[in-house]
Protein backbone atom coordinates (compact mmCIF):
# COMPACT_ATOMS: atom_id res chain seq x y z
CA UNK A 1 0.00 0.00 0.00
CA UNK A 2 1.55 3.25 -1.09
CA UNK A 3 0.59 6.75 -0.08
CA UNK A 4 0.99 9.60 -2.52
CA UNK A 5 0.78 12.78 -0.52
CA UNK A 6 1.15 14.99 -3.60
CA UNK A 7 1.77 18.64 -2.58
CA UNK A 8 0.36 18.37 0.92
CA UNK A 9 1.89 18.58 4.42
CA UNK A 10 4.74 20.53 5.96
CA UNK A 11 7.52 18.81 7.93
CA UNK A 12 5.65 19.58 11.17
CA UNK A 13 2.47 18.01 9.76
CA UNK A 14 4.52 15.02 8.64
CA UNK A 15 5.73 14.51 12.19
CA UNK A 16 2.16 14.67 13.51
CA UNK A 17 0.99 12.17 10.89
CA UNK A 18 3.62 9.59 11.83
CA UNK A 19 2.93 9.97 15.54
CA UNK A 20 -0.67 8.87 14.86
CA UNK A 21 -0.04 6.46 12.00
CA UNK A 22 2.77 4.23 13.27
CA UNK A 23 0.94 2.87 16.34
CA UNK A 24 -1.99 1.94 14.05
CA UNK A 25 0.16 -0.19 11.73
CA UNK A 26 2.75 -1.59 14.12
CA UNK A 27 1.15 -5.07 14.08
CA UNK A 28 0.35 -5.13 10.37
CA UNK A 29 1.74 -8.14 8.55
CA UNK A 30 1.65 -9.29 4.94
CA UNK A 31 1.56 -5.78 3.53
CA UNK A 32 4.42 -3.49 2.53
CA UNK A 33 3.73 0.16 3.29
CA UNK A 34 5.37 3.11 1.58
CA UNK A 35 4.72 6.80 2.02
CA UNK A 36 5.71 9.06 -0.86
CA UNK A 37 6.03 12.55 0.55
CA UNK A 38 7.01 15.96 -0.84
CA UNK A 39 10.79 16.43 -1.03
CA UNK A 40 10.93 18.85 1.91
CA UNK A 41 9.16 16.34 4.18
CA UNK A 42 11.43 13.40 3.41
CA UNK A 43 14.02 13.91 6.20
CA UNK A 44 11.24 14.15 8.80
CA UNK A 45 9.44 11.13 7.30
CA UNK A 46 12.60 9.00 7.20
CA UNK A 47 13.50 9.78 10.78
CA UNK A 48 9.93 9.29 12.01
CA UNK A 49 9.65 5.91 10.25
CA UNK A 50 13.05 4.65 11.42
CA UNK A 51 12.72 1.38 13.31
CA UNK A 52 9.29 0.68 11.76
CA UNK A 53 8.49 -1.33 8.63
CA UNK A 54 7.15 1.75 6.85
CA UNK A 55 9.24 2.78 3.85
CA UNK A 56 9.59 6.28 2.48
CA UNK A 57 9.64 7.46 -1.11
CA UNK A 58 9.80 10.53 -3.31
CA UNK A 59 7.20 11.49 -5.92
CA UNK A 60 9.55 12.29 -8.79
CA UNK A 61 13.24 12.55 -9.67
CA UNK A 62 15.42 13.87 -12.45
CA UNK A 63 17.54 11.43 -14.46
CA UNK A 64 20.94 13.11 -14.15
CA UNK A 65 22.93 12.26 -11.02
CA UNK A 66 23.81 15.92 -10.43
CA UNK A 67 24.41 19.05 -12.46
CA UNK A 68 23.07 22.43 -13.47
CA UNK A 69 19.37 21.53 -13.34
CA UNK A 70 17.82 24.18 -11.14
CA UNK A 71 14.96 22.93 -9.06
CA UNK A 72 15.52 19.23 -9.73
CA UNK A 73 16.28 16.34 -7.35
CA UNK A 74 18.27 13.25 -8.34
CA UNK A 75 18.00 9.55 -7.53
CA UNK A 76 21.26 9.50 -5.50
CA UNK A 77 19.92 12.44 -3.46
CA UNK A 78 16.73 10.55 -2.61
CA UNK A 79 18.73 7.45 -1.81
CA UNK A 80 21.11 9.40 0.44
CA UNK A 81 18.12 10.75 2.37
CA UNK A 82 16.97 7.23 3.15
CA UNK A 83 14.25 6.79 0.53
CA UNK A 84 13.41 3.29 -0.65
CA UNK A 85 10.87 4.18 -3.33
CA UNK A 86 10.04 6.82 -5.90
CA UNK A 87 6.92 7.37 -7.99
CA UNK A 88 7.53 7.98 -11.69
CA UNK A 89 5.13 9.10 -14.42
CA UNK A 90 2.15 10.04 -12.27
CA UNK A 91 -0.65 11.37 -14.47
CA UNK A 92 -0.34 14.79 -12.81
CA UNK A 93 3.31 14.88 -13.92
CA UNK A 94 2.23 13.87 -17.41
CA UNK A 95 -0.63 16.36 -17.51
CA UNK A 96 0.91 19.47 -15.90
CA UNK A 97 4.66 19.02 -16.23
CA UNK A 98 5.15 17.58 -19.70
CA UNK A 99 6.14 14.07 -18.65
CA UNK A 100 6.20 11.67 -21.61
CA UNK A 101 6.66 7.91 -21.92
CA UNK A 102 10.25 8.62 -22.91
CA UNK A 103 11.02 10.71 -19.82
CA UNK A 104 9.22 8.13 -17.67
CA UNK A 105 11.64 5.53 -18.95
CA UNK A 106 14.69 7.76 -18.35
CA UNK A 107 13.58 8.56 -14.81
CA UNK A 108 12.82 4.92 -14.06
CA UNK A 109 16.26 3.78 -15.24
CA UNK A 110 17.95 6.55 -13.25
CA UNK A 111 16.02 5.60 -10.12
CA UNK A 112 17.00 1.95 -10.46
CA UNK A 113 20.60 2.92 -10.98
CA UNK A 114 20.44 4.87 -7.73
CA UNK A 115 19.15 1.76 -5.97
CA UNK A 116 15.56 2.94 -5.58
CA UNK A 117 12.45 0.87 -6.21
CA UNK A 118 10.02 2.51 -8.58
CA UNK A 119 6.26 2.82 -8.81
CA UNK A 120 5.62 3.48 -12.50
CA UNK A 121 2.17 4.95 -13.19
CA UNK A 122 0.02 4.36 -16.26
CA UNK A 123 -3.64 5.00 -17.00
CA UNK A 124 -6.11 6.39 -19.50
CA UNK A 125 -8.08 9.65 -19.65
CA UNK A 126 -11.87 9.63 -19.51
CA UNK A 127 -12.09 10.56 -23.21
CA UNK A 128 -9.80 7.65 -24.07
CA UNK A 129 -11.89 5.19 -22.04
CA UNK A 130 -15.09 6.49 -23.65
CA UNK A 131 -13.53 6.10 -27.09
CA UNK A 132 -12.70 2.47 -26.27
CA UNK A 133 -8.98 3.22 -26.33
CA UNK A 134 -8.03 2.09 -22.83
CA UNK A 135 -6.09 -0.95 -24.00
CA UNK A 136 -4.32 0.98 -26.75
CA UNK A 137 -3.30 3.73 -24.31
CA UNK A 138 -1.96 1.20 -21.80
CA UNK A 139 -0.04 -0.50 -24.61
CA UNK A 140 1.47 2.79 -25.76
CA UNK A 141 2.47 3.78 -22.22
CA UNK A 142 3.88 0.33 -21.55
CA UNK A 143 5.81 0.13 -24.79
CA UNK A 144 7.17 3.67 -24.51
CA UNK A 145 7.82 3.77 -20.80
CA UNK A 146 8.38 0.29 -19.42
CA UNK A 147 9.30 -2.08 -22.25
CA UNK A 148 12.66 -0.30 -22.57
CA UNK A 149 13.76 -1.62 -19.17
CA UNK A 150 16.02 -4.65 -18.91
CA UNK A 151 14.56 -7.76 -17.27
CA UNK A 152 16.61 -6.98 -14.14
CA UNK A 153 15.26 -3.43 -14.03
CA UNK A 154 11.72 -4.66 -14.63
CA UNK A 155 12.09 -6.87 -11.55
CA UNK A 156 12.56 -3.71 -9.45
CA UNK A 157 9.37 -1.93 -10.42
CA UNK A 158 5.79 -1.93 -9.31
CA UNK A 159 3.21 -0.70 -11.83
CA UNK A 160 0.35 1.53 -10.70
CA UNK A 161 -2.76 1.52 -12.87
CA UNK A 162 -4.44 4.86 -12.28
CA UNK A 163 -7.32 5.75 -14.60
CA UNK A 164 -7.02 9.55 -14.74
CA UNK A 165 -10.80 10.05 -14.45
CA UNK A 166 -10.76 8.27 -11.08
CA UNK A 167 -7.99 10.35 -9.48
CA UNK A 168 -9.26 12.74 -6.83
CA UNK A 169 -12.75 12.63 -8.30
CA UNK A 170 -14.42 10.19 -5.94
CA UNK A 171 -15.13 8.00 -8.99
CA UNK A 172 -13.43 4.66 -8.45
CA UNK A 173 -13.08 2.18 -11.26
CA UNK A 174 -15.21 -0.82 -10.35
CA UNK A 175 -13.11 -3.71 -9.07
CA UNK A 176 -13.88 -5.53 -12.34
CA UNK A 177 -12.80 -2.57 -14.49
CA UNK A 178 -9.56 -2.27 -12.56
CA UNK A 179 -8.92 -6.00 -12.74
CA UNK A 180 -9.53 -5.96 -16.49
CA UNK A 181 -6.95 -3.19 -16.98
CA UNK A 182 -4.51 -5.06 -14.72
CA UNK A 183 -4.92 -8.14 -16.92
CA UNK A 184 -4.08 -6.04 -19.98
CA UNK A 185 -0.94 -4.74 -18.28
CA UNK A 186 0.05 -8.23 -17.14
CA UNK A 187 -0.41 -9.43 -20.70
CA UNK A 188 1.89 -6.69 -21.98
CA UNK A 189 4.45 -7.60 -19.32
CA UNK A 190 4.27 -11.26 -20.29
CA UNK A 191 4.76 -10.39 -23.98
CA UNK A 192 7.86 -8.35 -23.25
CA UNK A 193 9.39 -10.01 -20.19
CA UNK A 194 8.10 -13.57 -20.38
CA UNK A 195 6.75 -15.00 -17.17
CA UNK A 196 8.19 -12.25 -14.99
CA UNK A 197 6.06 -11.48 -11.95
CA UNK A 198 5.06 -7.87 -11.43
CA UNK A 199 2.99 -6.28 -8.73
CA UNK A 200 0.25 -3.96 -9.96
CA UNK A 201 -1.37 -1.37 -7.72
CA UNK A 202 -4.70 0.27 -8.43
CA UNK A 203 -4.98 4.01 -7.81
CA UNK A 204 -7.87 6.46 -8.08
CA UNK A 205 -10.17 7.38 -5.18
CA UNK A 206 -9.21 4.39 -3.05
CA UNK A 207 -10.84 4.82 0.36
CA UNK A 208 -11.29 2.73 3.53
CA UNK A 209 -14.77 1.75 2.33
CA UNK A 210 -13.84 0.50 -1.15
CA UNK A 211 -10.38 -0.99 -0.60
CA UNK A 212 -11.64 -4.41 0.43
CA UNK A 213 -13.67 -4.94 -2.74
CA UNK A 214 -10.75 -3.81 -4.89
CA UNK A 215 -8.29 -6.04 -3.04
CA UNK A 216 -10.66 -9.00 -3.41
CA UNK A 217 -9.70 -9.03 -7.10
CA UNK A 218 -6.86 -11.46 -7.62
CA UNK A 219 -5.33 -9.13 -10.20
CA UNK A 220 -5.00 -6.21 -7.76
CA UNK A 221 -1.92 -6.41 -5.56
CA UNK A 222 -2.23 -3.15 -3.68
CA UNK A 223 -3.22 0.48 -3.94
CA UNK A 224 -1.67 3.87 -4.59
CA UNK A 225 -3.65 6.23 -2.42
CA UNK A 226 -3.81 10.01 -2.69
CA UNK A 227 -6.48 11.90 -0.75
CA UNK A 228 -7.25 9.11 1.71
CA UNK A 229 -3.58 8.75 2.65
CA UNK A 230 -3.35 12.22 4.17
CA UNK A 231 -5.28 11.23 7.25
CA UNK A 232 -3.44 8.75 9.50
CA UNK A 233 -6.54 6.85 10.60
CA UNK A 234 -7.90 6.56 7.08
CA UNK A 235 -4.62 5.35 5.55
CA UNK A 236 -4.14 2.92 8.45
CA UNK A 237 -7.61 1.46 7.74
CA UNK A 238 -6.57 0.97 4.12
CA UNK A 239 -3.28 -0.68 5.15
CA UNK A 240 -5.18 -2.90 7.59
CA UNK A 241 -7.97 -3.72 5.10
CA UNK A 242 -7.53 -7.45 5.66
CA UNK A 243 -8.30 -7.25 9.34
P1 LIG B 1 -6.61 9.83 -5.15
O1 LIG B 1 -5.19 9.94 -5.87
O2 LIG B 1 -6.55 8.63 -4.23
O3 LIG B 1 -6.76 11.12 -4.40
O4 LIG B 1 -7.63 9.66 -6.22
C1 LIG B 1 -4.52 8.78 -6.30
C2 LIG B 1 -3.22 9.18 -6.98
O5 LIG B 1 -3.21 10.19 -7.69
O6 LIG B 1 -2.19 8.51 -6.82
mmCIF file of C-alpha atoms and ligand atoms in Angstrom:
data_model
loop_
_atom_site.group_PDB
_atom_site.id
_atom_site.type_symbol
_atom_site.label_atom_id
_atom_site.label_comp_id
_atom_site.label_asym_id
_atom_site.label_seq_id
_atom_site.Cartn_x
_atom_site.Cartn_y
_atom_site.Cartn_z
ATOM 1 C CA UNK A 1 0.000 0.000 0.000
ATOM 2 C CA UNK A 2 1.554 3.249 -1.092
ATOM 3 C CA UNK A 3 0.587 6.750 -0.076
ATOM 4 C CA UNK A 4 0.988 9.596 -2.523
ATOM 5 C CA UNK A 5 0.780 12.777 -0.519
ATOM 6 C CA UNK A 6 1.149 14.988 -3.602
ATOM 7 C CA UNK A 7 1.767 18.644 -2.582
ATOM 8 C CA UNK A 8 0.360 18.366 0.921
ATOM 9 C CA UNK A 9 1.891 18.584 4.418
ATOM 10 C CA UNK A 10 4.735 20.526 5.959
ATOM 11 C CA UNK A 11 7.516 18.809 7.933
ATOM 12 C CA UNK A 12 5.649 19.580 11.175
ATOM 13 C CA UNK A 13 2.468 18.007 9.764
ATOM 14 C CA UNK A 14 4.523 15.025 8.638
ATOM 15 C CA UNK A 15 5.732 14.510 12.188
ATOM 16 C CA UNK A 16 2.165 14.670 13.514
ATOM 17 C CA UNK A 17 0.990 12.170 10.886
ATOM 18 C CA UNK A 18 3.623 9.588 11.826
ATOM 19 C CA UNK A 19 2.931 9.972 15.540
ATOM 20 C CA UNK A 20 -0.673 8.874 14.858
ATOM 21 C CA UNK A 21 -0.043 6.464 11.998
ATOM 22 C CA UNK A 22 2.770 4.233 13.275
ATOM 23 C CA UNK A 23 0.943 2.866 16.342
ATOM 24 C CA UNK A 24 -1.986 1.941 14.050
ATOM 25 C CA UNK A 25 0.160 -0.195 11.733
ATOM 26 C CA UNK A 26 2.747 -1.594 14.118
ATOM 27 C CA UNK A 27 1.151 -5.069 14.082
ATOM 28 C CA UNK A 28 0.351 -5.127 10.371
ATOM 29 C CA UNK A 29 1.743 -8.138 8.547
ATOM 30 C CA UNK A 30 1.647 -9.288 4.940
ATOM 31 C CA UNK A 31 1.562 -5.778 3.533
ATOM 32 C CA UNK A 32 4.417 -3.490 2.534
ATOM 33 C CA UNK A 33 3.735 0.155 3.294
ATOM 34 C CA UNK A 34 5.371 3.114 1.584
ATOM 35 C CA UNK A 35 4.719 6.805 2.018
ATOM 36 C CA UNK A 36 5.713 9.062 -0.856
ATOM 37 C CA UNK A 37 6.033 12.549 0.549
ATOM 38 C CA UNK A 38 7.009 15.959 -0.841
ATOM 39 C CA UNK A 39 10.792 16.431 -1.035
ATOM 40 C CA UNK A 40 10.931 18.848 1.913
ATOM 41 C CA UNK A 41 9.165 16.341 4.180
ATOM 42 C CA UNK A 42 11.431 13.403 3.414
ATOM 43 C CA UNK A 43 14.025 13.910 6.195
ATOM 44 C CA UNK A 44 11.243 14.147 8.800
ATOM 45 C CA UNK A 45 9.440 11.126 7.298
ATOM 46 C CA UNK A 46 12.596 9.002 7.200
ATOM 47 C CA UNK A 47 13.503 9.784 10.780
ATOM 48 C CA UNK A 48 9.927 9.290 12.011
ATOM 49 C CA UNK A 49 9.652 5.909 10.245
ATOM 50 C CA UNK A 50 13.047 4.649 11.421
ATOM 51 C CA UNK A 51 12.717 1.383 13.308
ATOM 52 C CA UNK A 52 9.292 0.676 11.761
ATOM 53 C CA UNK A 53 8.487 -1.330 8.632
ATOM 54 C CA UNK A 54 7.154 1.752 6.852
ATOM 55 C CA UNK A 55 9.237 2.779 3.848
ATOM 56 C CA UNK A 56 9.586 6.280 2.485
ATOM 57 C CA UNK A 57 9.638 7.459 -1.106
ATOM 58 C CA UNK A 58 9.800 10.534 -3.310
ATOM 59 C CA UNK A 59 7.196 11.492 -5.918
ATOM 60 C CA UNK A 60 9.552 12.288 -8.791
ATOM 61 C CA UNK A 61 13.235 12.549 -9.668
ATOM 62 C CA UNK A 62 15.419 13.865 -12.449
ATOM 63 C CA UNK A 63 17.538 11.426 -14.459
ATOM 64 C CA UNK A 64 20.942 13.110 -14.149
ATOM 65 C CA UNK A 65 22.928 12.260 -11.020
ATOM 66 C CA UNK A 66 23.808 15.916 -10.429
ATOM 67 C CA UNK A 67 24.406 19.045 -12.464
ATOM 68 C CA UNK A 68 23.073 22.433 -13.465
ATOM 69 C CA UNK A 69 19.373 21.527 -13.345
ATOM 70 C CA UNK A 70 17.821 24.184 -11.140
ATOM 71 C CA UNK A 71 14.957 22.927 -9.064
ATOM 72 C CA UNK A 72 15.516 19.232 -9.734
ATOM 73 C CA UNK A 73 16.278 16.342 -7.347
ATOM 74 C CA UNK A 74 18.270 13.250 -8.344
ATOM 75 C CA UNK A 75 18.005 9.548 -7.527
ATOM 76 C CA UNK A 76 21.256 9.503 -5.502
ATOM 77 C CA UNK A 77 19.921 12.437 -3.461
ATOM 78 C CA UNK A 78 16.725 10.549 -2.611
ATOM 79 C CA UNK A 79 18.727 7.450 -1.809
ATOM 80 C CA UNK A 80 21.108 9.398 0.437
ATOM 81 C CA UNK A 81 18.124 10.745 2.366
ATOM 82 C CA UNK A 82 16.975 7.229 3.149
ATOM 83 C CA UNK A 83 14.253 6.787 0.535
ATOM 84 C CA UNK A 84 13.410 3.287 -0.651
ATOM 85 C CA UNK A 85 10.869 4.181 -3.331
ATOM 86 C CA UNK A 86 10.045 6.821 -5.900
ATOM 87 C CA UNK A 87 6.917 7.374 -7.993
ATOM 88 C CA UNK A 88 7.531 7.983 -11.694
ATOM 89 C CA UNK A 89 5.134 9.095 -14.417
ATOM 90 C CA UNK A 90 2.150 10.038 -12.272
ATOM 91 C CA UNK A 91 -0.649 11.371 -14.473
ATOM 92 C CA UNK A 92 -0.338 14.789 -12.806
ATOM 93 C CA UNK A 93 3.308 14.878 -13.916
ATOM 94 C CA UNK A 94 2.235 13.867 -17.411
ATOM 95 C CA UNK A 95 -0.631 16.360 -17.515
ATOM 96 C CA UNK A 96 0.907 19.467 -15.895
ATOM 97 C CA UNK A 97 4.662 19.023 -16.230
ATOM 98 C CA UNK A 98 5.150 17.583 -19.697
ATOM 99 C CA UNK A 99 6.135 14.066 -18.647
ATOM 100 C CA UNK A 100 6.196 11.666 -21.611
ATOM 101 C CA UNK A 101 6.661 7.914 -21.923
ATOM 102 C CA UNK A 102 10.249 8.617 -22.911
ATOM 103 C CA UNK A 103 11.022 10.710 -19.822
ATOM 104 C CA UNK A 104 9.224 8.135 -17.668
ATOM 105 C CA UNK A 105 11.644 5.533 -18.954
ATOM 106 C CA UNK A 106 14.686 7.762 -18.352
ATOM 107 C CA UNK A 107 13.579 8.563 -14.815
ATOM 108 C CA UNK A 108 12.822 4.915 -14.065
ATOM 109 C CA UNK A 109 16.264 3.776 -15.238
ATOM 110 C CA UNK A 110 17.953 6.554 -13.252
ATOM 111 C CA UNK A 111 16.017 5.597 -10.124
ATOM 112 C CA UNK A 112 16.997 1.949 -10.465
ATOM 113 C CA UNK A 113 20.596 2.918 -10.984
ATOM 114 C CA UNK A 114 20.441 4.873 -7.733
ATOM 115 C CA UNK A 115 19.145 1.762 -5.968
ATOM 116 C CA UNK A 116 15.559 2.938 -5.580
ATOM 117 C CA UNK A 117 12.451 0.870 -6.211
ATOM 118 C CA UNK A 118 10.022 2.509 -8.583
ATOM 119 C CA UNK A 119 6.261 2.816 -8.810
ATOM 120 C CA UNK A 120 5.619 3.481 -12.503
ATOM 121 C CA UNK A 121 2.173 4.950 -13.194
ATOM 122 C CA UNK A 122 0.017 4.359 -16.255
ATOM 123 C CA UNK A 123 -3.640 5.004 -16.999
ATOM 124 C CA UNK A 124 -6.108 6.394 -19.503
ATOM 125 C CA UNK A 125 -8.077 9.655 -19.648
ATOM 126 C CA UNK A 126 -11.868 9.634 -19.512
ATOM 127 C CA UNK A 127 -12.087 10.563 -23.211
ATOM 128 C CA UNK A 128 -9.797 7.652 -24.067
ATOM 129 C CA UNK A 129 -11.890 5.193 -22.039
ATOM 130 C CA UNK A 130 -15.086 6.486 -23.653
ATOM 131 C CA UNK A 131 -13.531 6.103 -27.088
ATOM 132 C CA UNK A 132 -12.700 2.474 -26.275
ATOM 133 C CA UNK A 133 -8.982 3.220 -26.334
ATOM 134 C CA UNK A 134 -8.029 2.085 -22.826
ATOM 135 C CA UNK A 135 -6.093 -0.954 -23.996
ATOM 136 C CA UNK A 136 -4.324 0.980 -26.753
ATOM 137 C CA UNK A 137 -3.301 3.727 -24.306
ATOM 138 C CA UNK A 138 -1.956 1.199 -21.803
ATOM 139 C CA UNK A 139 -0.040 -0.499 -24.608
ATOM 140 C CA UNK A 140 1.468 2.787 -25.764
ATOM 141 C CA UNK A 141 2.469 3.781 -22.225
ATOM 142 C CA UNK A 142 3.885 0.334 -21.548
ATOM 143 C CA UNK A 143 5.812 0.132 -24.788
ATOM 144 C CA UNK A 144 7.170 3.666 -24.510
ATOM 145 C CA UNK A 145 7.815 3.775 -20.795
ATOM 146 C CA UNK A 146 8.380 0.286 -19.418
ATOM 147 C CA UNK A 147 9.299 -2.084 -22.252
ATOM 148 C CA UNK A 148 12.662 -0.303 -22.571
ATOM 149 C CA UNK A 149 13.760 -1.622 -19.168
ATOM 150 C CA UNK A 150 16.025 -4.651 -18.912
ATOM 151 C CA UNK A 151 14.564 -7.757 -17.269
ATOM 152 C CA UNK A 152 16.610 -6.976 -14.138
ATOM 153 C CA UNK A 153 15.261 -3.433 -14.031
ATOM 154 C CA UNK A 154 11.718 -4.660 -14.625
ATOM 155 C CA UNK A 155 12.085 -6.872 -11.545
ATOM 156 C CA UNK A 156 12.556 -3.711 -9.450
ATOM 157 C CA UNK A 157 9.365 -1.929 -10.416
ATOM 158 C CA UNK A 158 5.786 -1.932 -9.309
ATOM 159 C CA UNK A 159 3.210 -0.699 -11.827
ATOM 160 C CA UNK A 160 0.345 1.527 -10.696
ATOM 161 C CA UNK A 161 -2.761 1.521 -12.874
ATOM 162 C CA UNK A 162 -4.444 4.855 -12.281
ATOM 163 C CA UNK A 163 -7.320 5.753 -14.605
ATOM 164 C CA UNK A 164 -7.023 9.546 -14.740
ATOM 165 C CA UNK A 165 -10.797 10.045 -14.455
ATOM 166 C CA UNK A 166 -10.757 8.270 -11.076
ATOM 167 C CA UNK A 167 -7.994 10.347 -9.480
ATOM 168 C CA UNK A 168 -9.255 12.744 -6.826
ATOM 169 C CA UNK A 169 -12.745 12.626 -8.302
ATOM 170 C CA UNK A 170 -14.419 10.190 -5.940
ATOM 171 C CA UNK A 171 -15.133 8.003 -8.986
ATOM 172 C CA UNK A 172 -13.435 4.659 -8.455
ATOM 173 C CA UNK A 173 -13.081 2.180 -11.258
ATOM 174 C CA UNK A 174 -15.213 -0.820 -10.349
ATOM 175 C CA UNK A 175 -13.110 -3.712 -9.068
ATOM 176 C CA UNK A 176 -13.881 -5.530 -12.341
ATOM 177 C CA UNK A 177 -12.797 -2.568 -14.489
ATOM 178 C CA UNK A 178 -9.564 -2.268 -12.555
ATOM 179 C CA UNK A 179 -8.916 -6.002 -12.739
ATOM 180 C CA UNK A 180 -9.535 -5.958 -16.490
ATOM 181 C CA UNK A 181 -6.945 -3.190 -16.980
ATOM 182 C CA UNK A 182 -4.514 -5.057 -14.724
ATOM 183 C CA UNK A 183 -4.920 -8.138 -16.924
ATOM 184 C CA UNK A 184 -4.084 -6.041 -19.981
ATOM 185 C CA UNK A 185 -0.936 -4.737 -18.282
ATOM 186 C CA UNK A 186 0.054 -8.225 -17.142
ATOM 187 C CA UNK A 187 -0.408 -9.435 -20.699
ATOM 188 C CA UNK A 188 1.894 -6.695 -21.979
ATOM 189 C CA UNK A 189 4.454 -7.601 -19.315
ATOM 190 C CA UNK A 190 4.268 -11.264 -20.293
ATOM 191 C CA UNK A 191 4.757 -10.385 -23.979
ATOM 192 C CA UNK A 192 7.861 -8.346 -23.249
ATOM 193 C CA UNK A 193 9.392 -10.006 -20.185
ATOM 194 C CA UNK A 194 8.095 -13.569 -20.380
ATOM 195 C CA UNK A 195 6.748 -15.002 -17.170
ATOM 196 C CA UNK A 196 8.185 -12.246 -14.985
ATOM 197 C CA UNK A 197 6.061 -11.482 -11.951
ATOM 198 C CA UNK A 198 5.062 -7.874 -11.431
ATOM 199 C CA UNK A 199 2.988 -6.280 -8.725
ATOM 200 C CA UNK A 200 0.245 -3.962 -9.964
ATOM 201 C CA UNK A 201 -1.370 -1.367 -7.718
ATOM 202 C CA UNK A 202 -4.704 0.269 -8.428
ATOM 203 C CA UNK A 203 -4.977 4.014 -7.812
ATOM 204 C CA UNK A 204 -7.874 6.457 -8.080
ATOM 205 C CA UNK A 205 -10.171 7.383 -5.178
ATOM 206 C CA UNK A 206 -9.213 4.389 -3.047
ATOM 207 C CA UNK A 207 -10.841 4.824 0.365
ATOM 208 C CA UNK A 208 -11.286 2.727 3.528
ATOM 209 C CA UNK A 209 -14.767 1.750 2.331
ATOM 210 C CA UNK A 210 -13.839 0.500 -1.147
ATOM 211 C CA UNK A 211 -10.385 -0.988 -0.600
ATOM 212 C CA UNK A 212 -11.636 -4.410 0.426
ATOM 213 C CA UNK A 213 -13.670 -4.944 -2.743
ATOM 214 C CA UNK A 214 -10.749 -3.810 -4.890
ATOM 215 C CA UNK A 215 -8.294 -6.041 -3.038
ATOM 216 C CA UNK A 216 -10.663 -8.995 -3.410
ATOM 217 C CA UNK A 217 -9.698 -9.030 -7.103
ATOM 218 C CA UNK A 218 -6.863 -11.461 -7.616
ATOM 219 C CA UNK A 219 -5.330 -9.128 -10.200
ATOM 220 C CA UNK A 220 -4.999 -6.212 -7.764
ATOM 221 C CA UNK A 221 -1.916 -6.415 -5.559
ATOM 222 C CA UNK A 222 -2.230 -3.146 -3.682
ATOM 223 C CA UNK A 223 -3.224 0.479 -3.938
ATOM 224 C CA UNK A 224 -1.673 3.870 -4.587
ATOM 225 C CA UNK A 225 -3.652 6.226 -2.415
ATOM 226 C CA UNK A 226 -3.812 10.008 -2.691
ATOM 227 C CA UNK A 227 -6.480 11.899 -0.752
ATOM 228 C CA UNK A 228 -7.254 9.111 1.715
ATOM 229 C CA UNK A 229 -3.579 8.749 2.650
ATOM 230 C CA UNK A 230 -3.355 12.223 4.167
ATOM 231 C CA UNK A 231 -5.285 11.229 7.254
ATOM 232 C CA UNK A 232 -3.442 8.751 9.503
ATOM 233 C CA UNK A 233 -6.541 6.846 10.602
ATOM 234 C CA UNK A 234 -7.900 6.563 7.084
ATOM 235 C CA UNK A 235 -4.623 5.355 5.552
ATOM 236 C CA UNK A 236 -4.143 2.920 8.452
ATOM 237 C CA UNK A 237 -7.610 1.464 7.742
ATOM 238 C CA UNK A 238 -6.568 0.968 4.119
ATOM 239 C CA UNK A 239 -3.283 -0.685 5.148
ATOM 240 C CA UNK A 240 -5.183 -2.905 7.589
ATOM 241 C CA UNK A 241 -7.970 -3.716 5.104
ATOM 242 C CA UNK A 242 -7.531 -7.448 5.656
ATOM 243 C CA UNK A 243 -8.295 -7.255 9.343
HETATM 244 P P1 LIG B 1 -6.615 9.835 -5.147
HETATM 245 O O1 LIG B 1 -5.190 9.935 -5.874
HETATM 246 O O2 LIG B 1 -6.549 8.634 -4.227
HETATM 247 O O3 LIG B 1 -6.761 11.120 -4.398
HETATM 248 O O4 LIG B 1 -7.633 9.655 -6.221
HETATM 249 C C1 LIG B 1 -4.516 8.781 -6.300
HETATM 250 C C2 LIG B 1 -3.217 9.178 -6.976
HETATM 251 O O5 LIG B 1 -3.205 10.185 -7.694
HETATM 252 O O6 LIG B 1 -2.195 8.506 -6.822
#
